[in-house]
Coordinates of C-alpha atoms and ligand atoms in Angstrom, one line a residue:
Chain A
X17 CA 27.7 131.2 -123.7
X18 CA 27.2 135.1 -123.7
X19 CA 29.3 137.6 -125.3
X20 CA 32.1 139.6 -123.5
X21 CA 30.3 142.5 -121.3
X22 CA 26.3 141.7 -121.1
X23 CA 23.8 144.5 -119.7
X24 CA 21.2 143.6 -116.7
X25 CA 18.2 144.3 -114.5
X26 CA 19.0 144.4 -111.2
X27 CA 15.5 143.5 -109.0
X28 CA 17.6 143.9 -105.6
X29 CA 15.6 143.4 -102.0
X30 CA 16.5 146.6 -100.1
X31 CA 15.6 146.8 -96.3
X32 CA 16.9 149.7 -93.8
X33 CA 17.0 147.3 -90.8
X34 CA 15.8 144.4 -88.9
X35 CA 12.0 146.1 -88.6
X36 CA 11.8 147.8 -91.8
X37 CA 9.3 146.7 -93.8
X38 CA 11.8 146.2 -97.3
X39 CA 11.0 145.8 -100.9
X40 CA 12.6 145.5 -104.7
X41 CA 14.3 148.6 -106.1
X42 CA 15.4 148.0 -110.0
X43 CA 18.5 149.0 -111.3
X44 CA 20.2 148.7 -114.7
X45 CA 23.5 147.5 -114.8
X46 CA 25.7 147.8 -118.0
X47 CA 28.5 146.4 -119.9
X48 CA 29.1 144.0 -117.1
X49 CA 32.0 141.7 -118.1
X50 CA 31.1 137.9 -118.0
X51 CA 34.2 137.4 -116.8
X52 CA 33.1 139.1 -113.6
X53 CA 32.2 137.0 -110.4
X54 CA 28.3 137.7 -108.9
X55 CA 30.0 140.1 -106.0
X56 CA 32.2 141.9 -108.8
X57 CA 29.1 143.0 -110.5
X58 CA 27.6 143.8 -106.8
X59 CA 30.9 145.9 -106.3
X60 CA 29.9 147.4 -109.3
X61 CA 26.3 148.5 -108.5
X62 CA 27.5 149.5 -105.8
X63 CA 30.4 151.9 -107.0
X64 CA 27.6 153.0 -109.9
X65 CA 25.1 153.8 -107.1
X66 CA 27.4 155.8 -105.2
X67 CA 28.7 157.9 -107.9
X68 CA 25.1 158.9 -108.1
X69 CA 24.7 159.6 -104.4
X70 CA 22.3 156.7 -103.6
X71 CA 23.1 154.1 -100.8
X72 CA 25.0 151.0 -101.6
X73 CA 23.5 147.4 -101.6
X74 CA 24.6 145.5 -98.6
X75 CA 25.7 142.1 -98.9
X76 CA 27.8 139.3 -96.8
X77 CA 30.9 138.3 -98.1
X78 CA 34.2 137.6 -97.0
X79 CA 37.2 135.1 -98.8
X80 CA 35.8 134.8 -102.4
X81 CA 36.8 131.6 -102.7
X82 CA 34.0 129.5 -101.6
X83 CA 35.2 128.4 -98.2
X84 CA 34.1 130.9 -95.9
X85 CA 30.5 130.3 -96.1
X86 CA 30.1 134.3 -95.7
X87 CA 28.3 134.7 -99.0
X88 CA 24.8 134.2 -99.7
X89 CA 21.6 135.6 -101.7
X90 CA 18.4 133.8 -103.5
X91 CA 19.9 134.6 -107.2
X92 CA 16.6 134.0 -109.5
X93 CA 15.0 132.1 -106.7
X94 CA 18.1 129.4 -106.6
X95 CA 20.5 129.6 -103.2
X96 CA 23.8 130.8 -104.4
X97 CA 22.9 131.2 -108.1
X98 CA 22.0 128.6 -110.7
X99 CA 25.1 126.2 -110.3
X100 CA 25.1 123.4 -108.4
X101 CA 27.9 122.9 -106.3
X102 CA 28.8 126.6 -106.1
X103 CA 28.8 129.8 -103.9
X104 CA 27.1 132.8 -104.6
X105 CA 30.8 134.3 -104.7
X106 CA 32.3 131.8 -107.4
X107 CA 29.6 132.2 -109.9
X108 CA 30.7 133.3 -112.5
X109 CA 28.6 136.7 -114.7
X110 CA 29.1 134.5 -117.8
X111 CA 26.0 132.0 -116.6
X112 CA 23.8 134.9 -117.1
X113 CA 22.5 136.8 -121.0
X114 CA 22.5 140.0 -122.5
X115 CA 19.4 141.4 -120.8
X116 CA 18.5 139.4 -118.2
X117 CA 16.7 140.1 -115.2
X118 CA 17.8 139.0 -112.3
X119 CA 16.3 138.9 -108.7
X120 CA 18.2 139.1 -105.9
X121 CA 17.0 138.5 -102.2
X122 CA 18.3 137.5 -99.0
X123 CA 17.7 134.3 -97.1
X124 CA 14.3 134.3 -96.2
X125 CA 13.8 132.1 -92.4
X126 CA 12.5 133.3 -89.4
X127 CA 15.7 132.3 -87.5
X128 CA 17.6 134.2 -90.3
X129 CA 16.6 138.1 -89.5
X130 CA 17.5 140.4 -92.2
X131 CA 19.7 142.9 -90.6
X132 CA 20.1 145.1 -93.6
X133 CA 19.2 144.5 -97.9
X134 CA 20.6 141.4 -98.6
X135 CA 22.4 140.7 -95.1
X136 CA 20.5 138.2 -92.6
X137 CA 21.7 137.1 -89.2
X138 CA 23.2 133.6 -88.9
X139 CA 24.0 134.0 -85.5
X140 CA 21.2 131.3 -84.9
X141 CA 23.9 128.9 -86.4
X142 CA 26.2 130.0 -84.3
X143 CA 24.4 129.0 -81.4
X144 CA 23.5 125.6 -82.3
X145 CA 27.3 125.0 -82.6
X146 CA 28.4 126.4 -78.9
X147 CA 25.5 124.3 -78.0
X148 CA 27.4 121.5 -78.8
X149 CA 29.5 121.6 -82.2
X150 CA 32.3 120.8 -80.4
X151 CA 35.0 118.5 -78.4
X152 CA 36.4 118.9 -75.2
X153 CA 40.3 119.0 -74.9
X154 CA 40.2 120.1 -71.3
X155 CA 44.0 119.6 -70.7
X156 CA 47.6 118.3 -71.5
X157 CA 49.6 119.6 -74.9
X158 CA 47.7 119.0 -78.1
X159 CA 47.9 115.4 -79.1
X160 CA 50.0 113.2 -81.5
X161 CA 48.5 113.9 -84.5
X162 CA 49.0 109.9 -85.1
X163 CA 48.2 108.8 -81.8
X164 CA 44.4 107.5 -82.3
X165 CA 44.3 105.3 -85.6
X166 CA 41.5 106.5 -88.2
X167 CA 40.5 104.4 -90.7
X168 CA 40.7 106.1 -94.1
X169 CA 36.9 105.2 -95.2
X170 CA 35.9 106.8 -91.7
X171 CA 37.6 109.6 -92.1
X172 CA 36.4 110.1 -95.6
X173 CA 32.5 110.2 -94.5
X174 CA 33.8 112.6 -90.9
X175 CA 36.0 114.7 -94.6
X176 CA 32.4 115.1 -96.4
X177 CA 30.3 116.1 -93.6
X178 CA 33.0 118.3 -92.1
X179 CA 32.9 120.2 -95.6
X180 CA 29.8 122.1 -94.7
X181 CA 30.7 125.7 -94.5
X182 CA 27.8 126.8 -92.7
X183 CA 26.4 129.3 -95.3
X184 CA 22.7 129.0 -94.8
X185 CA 22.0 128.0 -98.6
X186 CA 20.2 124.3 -96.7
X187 CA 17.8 126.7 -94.6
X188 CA 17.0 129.0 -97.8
X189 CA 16.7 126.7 -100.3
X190 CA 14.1 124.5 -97.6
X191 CA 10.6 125.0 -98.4
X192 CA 10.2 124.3 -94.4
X193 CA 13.2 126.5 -93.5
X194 CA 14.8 123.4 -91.9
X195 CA 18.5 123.3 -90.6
X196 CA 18.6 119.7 -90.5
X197 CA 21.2 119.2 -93.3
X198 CA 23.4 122.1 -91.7
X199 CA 22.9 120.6 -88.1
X200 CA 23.6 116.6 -89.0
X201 CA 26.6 117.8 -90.8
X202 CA 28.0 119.2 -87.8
X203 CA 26.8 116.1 -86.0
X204 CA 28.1 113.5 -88.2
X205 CA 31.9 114.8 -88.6
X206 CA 32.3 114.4 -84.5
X207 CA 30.0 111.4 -84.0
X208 CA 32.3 109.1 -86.4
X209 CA 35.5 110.5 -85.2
X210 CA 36.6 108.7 -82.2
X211 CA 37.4 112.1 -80.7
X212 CA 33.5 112.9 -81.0
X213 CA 32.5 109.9 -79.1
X214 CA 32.8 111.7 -74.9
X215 CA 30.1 114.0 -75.7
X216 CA 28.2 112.2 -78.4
X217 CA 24.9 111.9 -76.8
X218 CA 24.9 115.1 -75.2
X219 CA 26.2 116.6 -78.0
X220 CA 23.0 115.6 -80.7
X221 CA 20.2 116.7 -78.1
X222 CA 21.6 119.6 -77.2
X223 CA 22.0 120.9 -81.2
X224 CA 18.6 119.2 -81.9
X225 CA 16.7 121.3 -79.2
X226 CA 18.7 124.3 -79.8
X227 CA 18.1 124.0 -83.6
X228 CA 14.0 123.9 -82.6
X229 CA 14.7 126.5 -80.3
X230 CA 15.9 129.1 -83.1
X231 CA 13.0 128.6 -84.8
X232 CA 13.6 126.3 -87.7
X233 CA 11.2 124.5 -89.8
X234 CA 10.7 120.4 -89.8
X235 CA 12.7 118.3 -92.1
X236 CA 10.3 116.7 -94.5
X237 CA 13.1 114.7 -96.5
X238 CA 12.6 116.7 -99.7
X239 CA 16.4 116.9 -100.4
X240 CA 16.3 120.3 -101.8
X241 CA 19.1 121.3 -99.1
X242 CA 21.3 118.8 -100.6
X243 CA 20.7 119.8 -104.5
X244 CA 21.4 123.8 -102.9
X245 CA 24.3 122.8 -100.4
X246 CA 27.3 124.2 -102.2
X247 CA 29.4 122.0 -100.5
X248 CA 27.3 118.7 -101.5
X249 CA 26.9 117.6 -98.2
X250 CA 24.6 114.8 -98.3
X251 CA 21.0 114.2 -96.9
X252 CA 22.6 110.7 -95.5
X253 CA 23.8 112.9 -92.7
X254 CA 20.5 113.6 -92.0
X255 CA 19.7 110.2 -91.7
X256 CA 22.9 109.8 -89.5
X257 CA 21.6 112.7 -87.5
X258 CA 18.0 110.6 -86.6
X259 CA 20.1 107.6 -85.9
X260 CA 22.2 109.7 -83.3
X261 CA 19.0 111.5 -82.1
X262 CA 17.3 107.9 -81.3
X263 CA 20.3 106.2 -80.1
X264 CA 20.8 109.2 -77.5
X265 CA 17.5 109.5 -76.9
X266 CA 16.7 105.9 -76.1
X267 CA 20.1 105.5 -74.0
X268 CA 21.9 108.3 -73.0
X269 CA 22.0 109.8 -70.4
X270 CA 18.7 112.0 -69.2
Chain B
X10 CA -2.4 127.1 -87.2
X11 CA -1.1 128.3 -84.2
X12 CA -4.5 127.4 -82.0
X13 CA -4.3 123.6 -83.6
X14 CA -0.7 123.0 -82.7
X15 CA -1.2 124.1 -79.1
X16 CA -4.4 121.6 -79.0
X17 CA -1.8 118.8 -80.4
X18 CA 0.5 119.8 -77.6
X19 CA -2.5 118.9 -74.9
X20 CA -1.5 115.2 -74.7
X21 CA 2.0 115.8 -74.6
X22 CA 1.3 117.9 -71.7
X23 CA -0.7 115.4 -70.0
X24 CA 1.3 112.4 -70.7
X25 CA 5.0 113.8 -69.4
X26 CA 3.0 113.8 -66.0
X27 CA 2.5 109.7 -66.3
X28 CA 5.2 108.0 -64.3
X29 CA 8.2 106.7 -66.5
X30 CA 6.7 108.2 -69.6
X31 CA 8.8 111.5 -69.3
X32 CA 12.1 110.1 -71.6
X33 CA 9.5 109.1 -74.3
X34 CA 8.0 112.7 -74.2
X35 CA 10.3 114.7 -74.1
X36 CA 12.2 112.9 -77.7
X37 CA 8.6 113.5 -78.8
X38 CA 8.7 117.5 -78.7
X39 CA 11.3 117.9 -80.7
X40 CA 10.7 118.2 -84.6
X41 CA 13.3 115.2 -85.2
X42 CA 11.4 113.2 -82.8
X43 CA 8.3 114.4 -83.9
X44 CA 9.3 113.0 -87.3
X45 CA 10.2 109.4 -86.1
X46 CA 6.6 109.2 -84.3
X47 CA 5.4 110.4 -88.1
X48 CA 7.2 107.6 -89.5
X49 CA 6.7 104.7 -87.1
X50 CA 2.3 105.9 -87.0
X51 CA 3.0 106.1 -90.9
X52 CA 4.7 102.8 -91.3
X53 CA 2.2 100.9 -88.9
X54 CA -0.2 102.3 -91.4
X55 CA 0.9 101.0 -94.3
X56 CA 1.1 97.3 -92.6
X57 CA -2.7 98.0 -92.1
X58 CA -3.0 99.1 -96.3
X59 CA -1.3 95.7 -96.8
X60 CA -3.9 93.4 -94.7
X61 CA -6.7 95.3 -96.3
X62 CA -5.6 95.0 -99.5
X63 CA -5.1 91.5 -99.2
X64 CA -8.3 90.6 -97.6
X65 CA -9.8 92.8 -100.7
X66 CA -7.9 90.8 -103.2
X67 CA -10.3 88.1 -102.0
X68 CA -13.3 89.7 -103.8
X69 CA -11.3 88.0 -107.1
X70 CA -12.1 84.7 -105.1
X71 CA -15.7 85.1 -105.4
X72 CA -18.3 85.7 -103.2
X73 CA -18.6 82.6 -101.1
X74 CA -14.4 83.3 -100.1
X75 CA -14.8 87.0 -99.8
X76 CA -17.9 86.3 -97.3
X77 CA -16.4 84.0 -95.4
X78 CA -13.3 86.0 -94.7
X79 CA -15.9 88.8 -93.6
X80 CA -17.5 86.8 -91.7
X81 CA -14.4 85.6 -89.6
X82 CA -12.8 88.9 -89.3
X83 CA -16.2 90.1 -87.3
X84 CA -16.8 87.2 -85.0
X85 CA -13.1 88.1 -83.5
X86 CA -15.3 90.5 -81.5
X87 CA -13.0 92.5 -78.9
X88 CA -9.9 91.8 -80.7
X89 CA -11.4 93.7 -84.1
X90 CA -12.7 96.8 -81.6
X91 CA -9.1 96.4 -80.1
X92 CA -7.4 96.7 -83.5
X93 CA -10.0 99.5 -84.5
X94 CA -9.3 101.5 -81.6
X95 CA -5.4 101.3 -82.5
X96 CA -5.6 102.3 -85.8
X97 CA -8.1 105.4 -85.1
X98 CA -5.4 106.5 -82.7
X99 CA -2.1 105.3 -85.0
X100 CA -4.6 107.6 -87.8
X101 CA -5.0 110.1 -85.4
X102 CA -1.8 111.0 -84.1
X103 CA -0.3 110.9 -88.0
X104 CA -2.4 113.7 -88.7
X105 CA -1.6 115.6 -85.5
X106 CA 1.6 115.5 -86.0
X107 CA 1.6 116.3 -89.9
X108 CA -0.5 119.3 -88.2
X109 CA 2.6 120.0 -85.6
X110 CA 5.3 120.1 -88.1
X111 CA 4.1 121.9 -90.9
X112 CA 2.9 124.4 -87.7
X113 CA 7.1 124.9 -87.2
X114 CA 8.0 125.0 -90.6
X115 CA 5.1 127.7 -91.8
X116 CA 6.9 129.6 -88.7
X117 CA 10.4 129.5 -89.9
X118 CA 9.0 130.9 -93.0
X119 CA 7.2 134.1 -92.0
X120 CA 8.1 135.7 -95.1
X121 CA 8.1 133.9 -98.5
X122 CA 10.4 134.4 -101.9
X123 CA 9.4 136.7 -104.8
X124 CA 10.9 134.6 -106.9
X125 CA 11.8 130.4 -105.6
X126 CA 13.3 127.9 -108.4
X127 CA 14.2 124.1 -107.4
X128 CA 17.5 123.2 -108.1
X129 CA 16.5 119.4 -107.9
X130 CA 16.4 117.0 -111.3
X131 CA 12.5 117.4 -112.9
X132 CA 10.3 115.8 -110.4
X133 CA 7.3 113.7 -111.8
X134 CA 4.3 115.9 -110.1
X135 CA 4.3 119.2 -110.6
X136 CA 5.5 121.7 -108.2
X137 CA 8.2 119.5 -106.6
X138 CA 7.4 116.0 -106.6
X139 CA 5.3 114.0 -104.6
X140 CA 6.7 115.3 -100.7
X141 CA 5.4 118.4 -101.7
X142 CA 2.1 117.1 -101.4
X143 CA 1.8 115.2 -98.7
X144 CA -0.4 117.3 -96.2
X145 CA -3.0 117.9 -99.2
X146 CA -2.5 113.9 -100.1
X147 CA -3.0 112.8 -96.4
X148 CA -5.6 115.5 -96.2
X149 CA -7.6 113.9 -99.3
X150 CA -7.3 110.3 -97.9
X151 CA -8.2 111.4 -94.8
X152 CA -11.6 113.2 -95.9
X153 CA -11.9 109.4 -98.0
X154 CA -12.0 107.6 -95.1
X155 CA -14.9 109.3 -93.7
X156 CA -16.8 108.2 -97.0
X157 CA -15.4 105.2 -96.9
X158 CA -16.7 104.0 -93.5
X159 CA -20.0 106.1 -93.7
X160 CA -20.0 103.3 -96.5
X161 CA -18.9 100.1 -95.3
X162 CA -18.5 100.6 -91.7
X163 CA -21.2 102.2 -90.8
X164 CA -23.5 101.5 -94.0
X165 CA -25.6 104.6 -93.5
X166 CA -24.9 106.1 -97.2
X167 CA -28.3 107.7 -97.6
X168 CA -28.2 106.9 -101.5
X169 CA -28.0 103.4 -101.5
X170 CA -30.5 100.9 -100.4
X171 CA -28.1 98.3 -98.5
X172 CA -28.9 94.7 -98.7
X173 CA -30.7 93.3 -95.3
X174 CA -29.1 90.4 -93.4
X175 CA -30.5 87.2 -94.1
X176 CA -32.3 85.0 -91.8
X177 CA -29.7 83.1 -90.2
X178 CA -27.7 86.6 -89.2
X179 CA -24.6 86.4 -91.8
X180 CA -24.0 89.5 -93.9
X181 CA -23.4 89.3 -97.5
X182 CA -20.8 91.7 -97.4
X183 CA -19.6 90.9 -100.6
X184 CA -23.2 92.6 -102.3
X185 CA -22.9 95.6 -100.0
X186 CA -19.3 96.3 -101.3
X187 CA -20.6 95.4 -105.2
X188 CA -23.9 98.1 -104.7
X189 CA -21.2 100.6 -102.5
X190 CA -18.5 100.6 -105.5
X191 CA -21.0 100.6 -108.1
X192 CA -22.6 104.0 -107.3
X193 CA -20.8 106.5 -109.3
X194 CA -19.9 108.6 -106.5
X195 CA -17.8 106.3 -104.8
X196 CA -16.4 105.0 -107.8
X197 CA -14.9 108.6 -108.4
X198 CA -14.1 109.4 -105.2
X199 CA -12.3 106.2 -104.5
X200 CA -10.2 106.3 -107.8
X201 CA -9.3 109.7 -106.8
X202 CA -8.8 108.8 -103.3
X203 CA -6.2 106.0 -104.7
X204 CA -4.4 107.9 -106.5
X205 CA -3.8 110.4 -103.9
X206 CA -2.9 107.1 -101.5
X207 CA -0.3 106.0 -104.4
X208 CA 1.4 110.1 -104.1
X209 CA 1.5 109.9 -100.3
X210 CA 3.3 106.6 -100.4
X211 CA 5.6 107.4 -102.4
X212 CA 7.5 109.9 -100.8
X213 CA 6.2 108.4 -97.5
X214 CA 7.7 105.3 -97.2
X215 CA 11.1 106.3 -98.3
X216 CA 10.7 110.0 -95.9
X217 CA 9.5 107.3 -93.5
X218 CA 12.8 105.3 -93.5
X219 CA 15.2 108.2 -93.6
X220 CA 13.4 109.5 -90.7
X221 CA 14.1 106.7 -89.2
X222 CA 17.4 106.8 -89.7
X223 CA 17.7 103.7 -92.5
X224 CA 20.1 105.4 -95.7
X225 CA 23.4 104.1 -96.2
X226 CA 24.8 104.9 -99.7
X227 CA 25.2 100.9 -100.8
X228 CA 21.2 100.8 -100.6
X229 CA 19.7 103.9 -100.9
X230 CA 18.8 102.6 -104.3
X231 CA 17.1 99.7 -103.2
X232 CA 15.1 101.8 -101.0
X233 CA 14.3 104.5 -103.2
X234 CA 13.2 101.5 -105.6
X235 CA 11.4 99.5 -103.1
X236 CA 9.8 102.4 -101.6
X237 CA 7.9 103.1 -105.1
X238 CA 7.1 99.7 -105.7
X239 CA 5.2 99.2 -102.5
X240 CA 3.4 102.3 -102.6
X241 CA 2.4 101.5 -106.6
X242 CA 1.9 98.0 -105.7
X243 CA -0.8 99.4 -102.9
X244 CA -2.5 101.7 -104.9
X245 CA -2.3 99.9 -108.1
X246 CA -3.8 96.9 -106.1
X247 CA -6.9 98.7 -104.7
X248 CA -7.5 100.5 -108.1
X249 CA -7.3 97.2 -109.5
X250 CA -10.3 95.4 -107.0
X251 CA -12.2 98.7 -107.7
X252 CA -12.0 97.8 -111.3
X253 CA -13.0 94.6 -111.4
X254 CA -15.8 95.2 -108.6
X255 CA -17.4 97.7 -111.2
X256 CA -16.9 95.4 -114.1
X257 CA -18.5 92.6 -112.9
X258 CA -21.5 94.2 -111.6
Ligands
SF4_23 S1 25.1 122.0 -95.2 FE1 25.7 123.0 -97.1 S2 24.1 124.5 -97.5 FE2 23.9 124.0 -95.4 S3 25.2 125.4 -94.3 FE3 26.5 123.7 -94.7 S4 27.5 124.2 -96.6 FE4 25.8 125.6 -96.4
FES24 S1 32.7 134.8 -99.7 FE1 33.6 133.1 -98.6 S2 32.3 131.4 -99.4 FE2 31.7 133.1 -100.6

């Protein structure tokens, strides 16, 4: 473990917009406290570069506390820093030494445009869900909470996929750019709930072809999504998701 | 890329048109259905690597066994040209759809990382285990092949002086594959080839499986296990009849 404050070089990807071509600026960055999270010592940067009249470094973020799934940035070529199990935003300054550099980029996928420096558009993600992420309650008061028995273990497996907080990290850490692990995640928490079950088939096709549609790579099962996923949704889903692609696809409805 | 992937889309095209066909299609544009047709053409394949190998383990048996198994695998005639046929296609359509995929995914990637770091335990080959591999593997076994059946199949190696048949029409194929194997060209390539084969298969056979949707957490051990036996076992097995072979002649 490093000292108290530790000084750094910044290799930051900075892009105007969308259509600008981009590249690595360098900054030195020091006495930063190891106490400091990753987007503390961005906020700093920041405040340092515009004291000094330069632009500052944009970045997504929103809660800081590692459910949002706002946060994101390739930290040393890892998704959401060197921790497993961790977002960019709850990384601590303290995994990093005195003199480091360290590279910062945004997500690199075709479906994830950069809008501005570190800031990419997940909108694609957003469209896979309203393609199908979803249930229908088209009437009546909500429900008894109790009213449709879950068995624990079920619920459990529906907990773990469900804790996917659609950050990206699968797609950036994939070597094909793949959204399989983000997409069977959102699959798998409706299709073992019995809520999920009206719109099940429809439901898988839909995200599938709308995932392909966006532009995302092919899964080749290399896991890396999983090792990256911050919240350690597992590559079973995946294997859930084919299941529910074959079973739809060999009986549901055309 | 690009030009390749729209040639591998030609069939699709044509088949969606045949009657009753459309379903089957249109699960087979998608890149997870794409992925099943890898693993089901993959898997067929590997029942194939397991005939093959055993009829080669018969070379241990000696000549007289090894021949007589030759001899009874050709006189099945159209069912051999039937099964031959298949597996060109089964070969065929692995490799267009490897083609496909990594088509998509080099898309979704326009732009690469400066800097890109696995967070996975240390893989056994380099640069990200074996399922990074698998197009140059598959692309290696494939260029084998060729040798292999301007070799065997065809016999029309223009280094070696194959043995004639004798009088009353039976082939000795067991001296074709001793002179074949004993050249020091094939022995190198095949070795090489073999080990490529025992790569592929294993990532493969288990990618195969969770493509197909087979993981549940009680025996994803078994698989992961099984998976790398069966692909050592394969390769290990022909390495071990190309062995011998050069040995013993
Ligand atoms: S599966 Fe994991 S890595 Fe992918 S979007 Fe969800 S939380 Fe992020
Ligand atoms: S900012 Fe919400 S998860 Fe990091």
């Amino acid at each position: 473990m490093s000292g108290e404050t530790i000084n750094l070089t910044l290799r930051v990807w900075r892009q105007d917009g969308p259509d600008s071509q981009g590249g690595f600026e360098n900054y030195q960055l020091n006495g930063v406290s190891t106490h400091m999270s990753f987007l503390e010592m961005l906020d700093v940067l920041n405040e340092q570069l515009i004291e000094s009249g330069q632009e500052s470094v944009a970045f997504d973020h929103d809660c800081r506390e590692g459910i949002c799934g706002t946060c994101s940035l390739m930290i040393n070529g890892q998704a959401h820093g060197p921790d497993k199990a961790t977002t960019t935003c709850q990384l601590h300054m303290r995994r990093f030494n005195d003199g480091d550099t360290v590279t910062i980029e945004p997500w690199r996928a075709t479906a994830f445009p950069v809008l501005k420096d570190l800031v990419v558009d997940r909108g694609a993600f957003d469209r896979i869900i309203s393609a199908g992420g979803y249930v229908s309650v088209n009437t009546g008061n909500a429900p008894d909470g109790n009213a449709i028995p879950i068995a624990g273990a079920k619920q459990e497996v529906a907990m773990d996929a469900a804790a996917c907080i659609g950050c990206g990290a699968c797609v950036a850490a994939c070597k094909n750019a793949s959204a399989m692990l983000f997409v069977s995640a959102k699959v798998s928490q409706l299709a073992i709930l019995p809520q999920g079950q009206l719109e099940r088939s429809e439901r898988v096709i839909s995200m599938v072809s709308q995932m392909d549609d966006e532009g995302f790579g092919s899964c080749t099962n290399t896991s890396e999504c999983e090792a990256a996923c911050p919240a350690e949704v597992s590559v079973t889903n995946i294997a859930r998701l084919n299941r529910e692609f074959l079973r739809a696809s060999l009986c549901g409805r055309e | 890329m690009d030009a390749l992937c729209r040639i591998c889309c030609i069939p699709a095209e044509l088949l969606v048109k045949v009657p009753g066909l459309r379903p089957v299609i249109r699960m087979c544009c998608t890149s997870v259905g794409q992925k099943v047709l890898m693993a089901l053409t993959g898997l067929a394949l590997c029942g194939f690597l397991v005939t093959h190998l055993s009829g080669n383990l018969l070379l241990f048996a000696g000549e007289e066994a090894f021949n007589a198994y030759a001899e009874k695998l050709h006189s099945m005639g159209a069912l051999l040209k039937a099964a031959e046929v298949g597996l060109l296609a089964t070969f065929l359509a692995h490799l267009g759809l490897a083609i496909s995929t990594t088509a998509m995914s080099r898309r979704a990637r326009s732009k690469q990382y400066a800097q890109n770091e696995s967070k996975q335990e240390a893989f056994a080959i380099p640069n990200g285990g074996a399922s990074n591999w698998m197009l140059l593997t598959g692309l290696g076994i494939g260029a084998f092949l060729v040798l292999h059946l301007v070799d065997l199949k065809f016999q029309v190696r223009p280094d070696l002086v194959y043995p004639s048949a004798s009088q009353d029409g039976t082939n000795n194929a067991y001296a074709k594959v001793k002179l074949v194997l004993s050249s020091p060209v094939s022995f190198v390539a095949y070795g090489v080839a073999l080990i490529l084969l025992g790569i592929h298969l294993s990532h493969g056979v288990r990618s195969a499986l969770q493509s197909l949707g087979v993981s549940h957490p009680k025996w994803n051990k078994l698989i992961e296990i099984g998976s790398m036996v069966f692909a050592w076992a394969i390769a290990l097995g022909f390495i071990c009849v190309l062995g011998w072979v050069v040995l013993n002649s």
